[in-house]
């Protein structure tokens, strides 16, 4: 079974703090994704990575950066957290990029920025 | 603009009853459609995936249908159980060349099963 884990289930940070969200997958998947999920808005893609050290912007990359130094690990960084970044953050991975590929999601990190 | 609309937004039914969730999309070109189940506080889990040529697919008590002509899909849940309480998300892929940005997510239907 594919396992995608996220470093924290709940996180509380203050405005202006630098925040790191970590995601690890154990199935040697090429691709990893970061989404945020907000009530009434559904899932929105922030960034994705199709290879080590490679990244692509999603729909809402502003205020975020990512890092993929190892294949199994994909980090989402909030350089200076703001209250509008309070959200549920979901990491996902897939073996290939392509229409037939299913993304496997982690359990999510609920971030509260005060 | 590609859009996926789901209805109803929320639904409450009694345990043992059947229900049907709807998904309408305007994604073009269409490649495939997925239904995900997301339990509260968890990540989404794939239930079904259907391509253009498939008009029905089952996964246990879940049956998804697709009408590519009218751009509609439905997810039918038979003999509902308390564990079916979750959000159900419709995701349409419209990028035949692949790429994460080809996915369009619906906002989900929040289903509550009451005993």
Tab-separated table of C-alpha atoms in Angstrom:
chain	number	residue	atom	x	y	z
A	1	UNK	CA	0.000	0.000	0.000
A	2	UNK	CA	1.131	3.514	-0.748
A	3	UNK	CA	1.850	5.497	2.343
A	4	UNK	CA	2.071	9.266	2.359
A	5	UNK	CA	2.873	10.811	5.706
A	6	UNK	CA	2.902	14.410	6.826
A	7	UNK	CA	5.021	15.642	9.691
A	8	UNK	CA	2.249	17.230	11.722
A	9	UNK	CA	-1.508	16.775	11.953
A	10	UNK	CA	-2.032	20.135	13.671
A	11	UNK	CA	0.180	23.200	13.756
A	12	UNK	CA	-0.253	26.624	15.347
A	13	UNK	CA	2.061	29.444	14.253
A	14	UNK	CA	2.232	33.184	14.620
A	15	UNK	CA	2.077	35.728	11.820
A	16	UNK	CA	5.494	36.260	10.301
A	17	UNK	CA	6.937	32.915	11.364
A	18	UNK	CA	8.636	30.652	8.856
A	19	UNK	CA	6.735	27.387	8.599
A	20	UNK	CA	7.906	24.046	7.215
A	21	UNK	CA	5.454	21.318	6.279
A	22	UNK	CA	7.068	17.988	5.503
A	23	UNK	CA	5.717	15.170	3.383
A	24	UNK	CA	7.230	11.729	2.862
A	25	UNK	CA	6.077	8.921	0.565
A	26	UNK	CA	7.411	5.385	0.646
A	27	UNK	CA	6.495	4.079	-2.811
A	28	UNK	CA	9.250	5.594	-4.931
A	29	UNK	CA	6.752	7.858	-6.667
A	30	UNK	CA	8.124	10.360	-9.159
A	31	UNK	CA	5.601	13.074	-8.491
A	32	UNK	CA	4.561	14.903	-5.380
A	33	UNK	CA	2.006	17.639	-4.833
A	34	UNK	CA	0.972	20.189	-2.251
A	35	UNK	CA	-2.645	21.346	-2.025
A	36	UNK	CA	-4.575	23.497	0.351
A	37	UNK	CA	-8.209	22.797	1.126
A	38	UNK	CA	-10.593	25.465	2.348
A	39	UNK	CA	-14.345	25.276	3.019
A	40	UNK	CA	-16.308	26.216	-0.048
A	41	UNK	CA	-13.220	26.265	-2.265
A	42	UNK	CA	-12.206	22.629	-2.497
A	43	UNK	CA	-8.636	21.541	-3.154
A	44	UNK	CA	-6.301	23.976	-4.857
A	45	UNK	CA	-2.856	23.068	-6.144
A	46	UNK	CA	0.013	25.093	-4.703
A	47	UNK	CA	3.093	23.399	-6.197
A	48	UNK	CA	4.083	20.058	-7.582
A	49	UNK	CA	7.339	18.308	-8.324
A	50	UNK	CA	7.989	15.714	-11.017
A	51	UNK	CA	11.575	14.928	-10.054
A	52	UNK	CA	14.198	15.685	-7.454
A	53	UNK	CA	15.025	19.392	-7.393
A	54	UNK	CA	12.289	20.069	-9.979
A	55	UNK	CA	9.180	22.060	-9.177
A	56	UNK	CA	6.250	23.613	-10.971
A	57	UNK	CA	3.800	26.249	-9.795
A	58	UNK	CA	0.205	25.284	-9.348
A	59	UNK	CA	-2.810	27.539	-9.185
A	60	UNK	CA	-1.932	29.441	-5.995
A	61	UNK	CA	1.859	29.502	-5.439
A	62	UNK	CA	2.031	33.024	-3.993
A	63	UNK	CA	3.397	33.082	-0.465
A	64	UNK	CA	4.749	29.539	-0.709
A	65	UNK	CA	7.923	27.815	-1.802
A	66	UNK	CA	8.867	24.147	-1.985
A	67	UNK	CA	11.899	21.962	-1.750
A	68	UNK	CA	12.541	18.467	-3.070
A	69	UNK	CA	16.082	17.388	-2.240
A	70	UNK	CA	15.231	13.678	-2.078
A	71	UNK	CA	12.746	11.688	-4.097
A	72	UNK	CA	10.699	10.610	-1.110
A	73	UNK	CA	10.426	14.008	0.557
A	74	UNK	CA	8.615	17.176	-0.507
A	75	UNK	CA	8.566	20.217	1.745
A	76	UNK	CA	6.225	23.180	1.661
A	77	UNK	CA	7.617	26.403	3.093
A	78	UNK	CA	5.727	29.461	4.208
A	79	UNK	CA	8.438	32.106	4.339
A	80	UNK	CA	6.385	34.506	6.453
A	81	UNK	CA	3.108	33.006	7.577
A	82	UNK	CA	-0.015	35.124	7.332
A	83	UNK	CA	-3.498	34.591	8.746
A	84	UNK	CA	-4.922	33.925	5.267
A	85	UNK	CA	-2.704	30.860	5.087
A	86	UNK	CA	-4.718	29.204	7.834
A	87	UNK	CA	-5.928	26.081	6.070
A	88	UNK	CA	-5.770	22.323	5.691
A	89	UNK	CA	-2.674	21.336	3.711
A	90	UNK	CA	-2.665	18.059	1.831
A	91	UNK	CA	0.310	16.346	0.275
A	92	UNK	CA	-0.111	13.767	-2.487
A	93	UNK	CA	2.088	11.575	-4.653
A	94	UNK	CA	1.708	9.623	-7.876
A	95	UNK	CA	3.914	7.232	-9.806
A	96	UNK	CA	3.684	9.017	-13.136
A	97	UNK	CA	2.271	12.269	-14.382
A	98	UNK	CA	-0.633	11.438	-16.627
A	99	UNK	CA	-4.335	11.173	-16.904
A	100	UNK	CA	-4.589	7.611	-15.655
A	101	UNK	CA	-2.531	8.123	-12.565
A	102	UNK	CA	-4.210	8.269	-9.208
A	103	UNK	CA	-2.840	10.610	-6.605
A	104	UNK	CA	-2.442	9.201	-3.105
A	105	UNK	CA	-3.011	11.691	-0.350
A	106	UNK	CA	-1.503	12.104	3.075
A	107	UNK	CA	-3.657	12.689	6.170
A	108	UNK	CA	-3.311	16.453	6.003
A	109	UNK	CA	-1.888	19.165	8.245
A	110	UNK	CA	-4.316	21.634	9.743
A	111	UNK	CA	-2.414	24.924	10.099
A	112	UNK	CA	-3.652	27.821	12.199
A	113	UNK	CA	-1.818	31.132	11.846
A	114	UNK	CA	-2.552	33.578	14.653
B	1	UNK	CA	-12.647	28.137	-17.683
B	2	UNK	CA	-12.723	24.505	-16.567
B	3	UNK	CA	-15.237	23.933	-13.806
B	4	UNK	CA	-16.582	21.037	-11.780
B	5	UNK	CA	-19.859	21.571	-9.951
B	6	UNK	CA	-21.091	19.122	-7.350
B	7	UNK	CA	-24.537	18.830	-5.838
B	8	UNK	CA	-25.906	18.778	-3.299
B	9	UNK	CA	-23.437	20.664	-1.143
B	10	UNK	CA	-24.471	18.537	1.824
B	11	UNK	CA	-26.805	15.628	2.386
B	12	UNK	CA	-28.174	13.821	5.419
B	13	UNK	CA	-29.733	10.375	5.062
B	14	UNK	CA	-30.666	7.514	7.349
B	15	UNK	CA	-28.481	4.439	7.630
B	16	UNK	CA	-29.488	1.763	5.146
B	17	UNK	CA	-30.900	4.194	2.583
B	18	UNK	CA	-29.480	4.813	-0.878
B	19	UNK	CA	-28.294	8.149	-2.187
B	20	UNK	CA	-26.929	9.721	-5.343
B	21	UNK	CA	-24.381	12.503	-5.612
B	22	UNK	CA	-24.036	14.592	-8.752
B	23	UNK	CA	-21.078	16.051	-10.615
B	24	UNK	CA	-21.347	18.304	-13.676
B	25	UNK	CA	-18.264	19.507	-15.477
B	26	UNK	CA	-17.196	21.791	-18.265
B	27	UNK	CA	-13.621	20.530	-18.506
B	28	UNK	CA	-12.349	20.237	-22.056
B	29	UNK	CA	-10.758	18.259	-23.494
B	30	UNK	CA	-12.014	15.530	-21.203
B	31	UNK	CA	-9.736	12.685	-20.242
B	32	UNK	CA	-11.104	11.010	-17.131
B	33	UNK	CA	-13.188	11.528	-14.032
B	34	UNK	CA	-12.447	10.366	-10.511
B	35	UNK	CA	-14.467	10.185	-7.341
B	36	UNK	CA	-12.611	10.520	-4.056
B	37	UNK	CA	-13.862	9.901	-0.520
B	38	UNK	CA	-12.460	12.082	2.222
B	39	UNK	CA	-13.135	11.168	5.820
B	40	UNK	CA	-13.126	14.037	8.310
B	41	UNK	CA	-9.558	15.050	9.138
B	42	UNK	CA	-8.062	12.686	6.563
B	43	UNK	CA	-6.764	12.918	3.033
B	44	UNK	CA	-8.919	11.931	0.029
B	45	UNK	CA	-8.889	8.307	-1.102
B	46	UNK	CA	-9.702	7.291	-4.659
B	47	UNK	CA	-12.971	5.351	-5.167
B	48	UNK	CA	-13.308	5.109	-8.944
B	49	UNK	CA	-11.798	6.402	-12.152
B	50	UNK	CA	-13.629	6.473	-15.483
B	51	UNK	CA	-12.407	7.326	-18.949
B	52	UNK	CA	-14.412	8.660	-21.881
B	53	UNK	CA	-15.459	5.205	-23.038
B	54	UNK	CA	-16.696	3.972	-19.658
B	55	UNK	CA	-20.173	4.821	-18.475
B	56	UNK	CA	-20.309	2.902	-15.223
B	57	UNK	CA	-17.889	1.552	-12.658
B	58	UNK	CA	-18.477	-0.053	-9.291
B	59	UNK	CA	-16.429	-0.327	-6.120
B	60	UNK	CA	-18.409	-2.339	-3.591
B	61	UNK	CA	-21.508	-0.366	-2.631
B	62	UNK	CA	-20.324	2.623	-4.671
B	63	UNK	CA	-21.348	2.877	-8.326
B	64	UNK	CA	-20.210	5.761	-10.495
B	65	UNK	CA	-21.792	6.627	-13.822
B	66	UNK	CA	-20.548	8.908	-16.547
B	67	UNK	CA	-22.379	10.552	-19.435
B	68	UNK	CA	-19.652	12.192	-21.505
B	69	UNK	CA	-22.213	13.714	-23.870
B	70	UNK	CA	-24.007	15.681	-21.177
B	71	UNK	CA	-20.812	16.008	-19.091
B	72	UNK	CA	-22.428	14.574	-16.011
B	73	UNK	CA	-21.393	11.966	-13.500
B	74	UNK	CA	-23.115	10.509	-10.484
B	75	UNK	CA	-21.991	8.475	-7.509
B	76	UNK	CA	-24.626	6.123	-6.147
B	77	UNK	CA	-24.233	4.678	-2.673
B	78	UNK	CA	-26.300	1.610	-1.892
B	79	UNK	CA	-27.434	0.554	1.586
B	80	UNK	CA	-25.533	3.350	3.295
B	81	UNK	CA	-23.486	2.697	6.424
B	82	UNK	CA	-22.307	5.054	9.147
B	83	UNK	CA	-18.778	4.777	7.747
B	84	UNK	CA	-19.984	6.373	4.504
B	85	UNK	CA	-20.183	9.706	6.321
B	86	UNK	CA	-17.541	11.752	4.518
B	87	UNK	CA	-16.978	14.324	1.813
B	88	UNK	CA	-17.075	13.036	-1.747
B	89	UNK	CA	-14.975	14.914	-4.267
B	90	UNK	CA	-15.315	14.762	-8.042
B	91	UNK	CA	-12.075	15.396	-9.956
B	92	UNK	CA	-11.930	15.785	-13.724
B	93	UNK	CA	-8.779	15.527	-15.786
B	94	UNK	CA	-8.762	17.637	-18.902
B	95	UNK	CA	-5.124	17.584	-19.916
B	96	UNK	CA	-4.484	14.733	-22.263
B	97	UNK	CA	-0.802	15.558	-22.219
B	98	UNK	CA	-0.580	14.921	-18.520
B	99	UNK	CA	0.465	17.385	-15.873
B	100	UNK	CA	-0.835	18.150	-12.455
B	101	UNK	CA	-2.447	21.369	-13.543
B	102	UNK	CA	-4.834	19.421	-15.738
B	103	UNK	CA	-6.922	18.382	-12.741
B	104	UNK	CA	-10.045	20.318	-11.809
B	105	UNK	CA	-11.489	19.583	-8.378
B	106	UNK	CA	-15.098	19.922	-7.332
B	107	UNK	CA	-15.837	21.410	-3.931
B	108	UNK	CA	-17.284	18.183	-2.664
B	109	UNK	CA	-20.546	16.904	-1.227
B	110	UNK	CA	-20.623	16.473	2.528
B	111	UNK	CA	-22.606	13.314	3.327
B	112	UNK	CA	-23.856	12.481	6.811
B	113	UNK	CA	-25.370	9.092	7.597
B	114	UNK	CA	-27.608	9.094	10.631
B	115	UNK	CA	-28.344	5.931	12.645
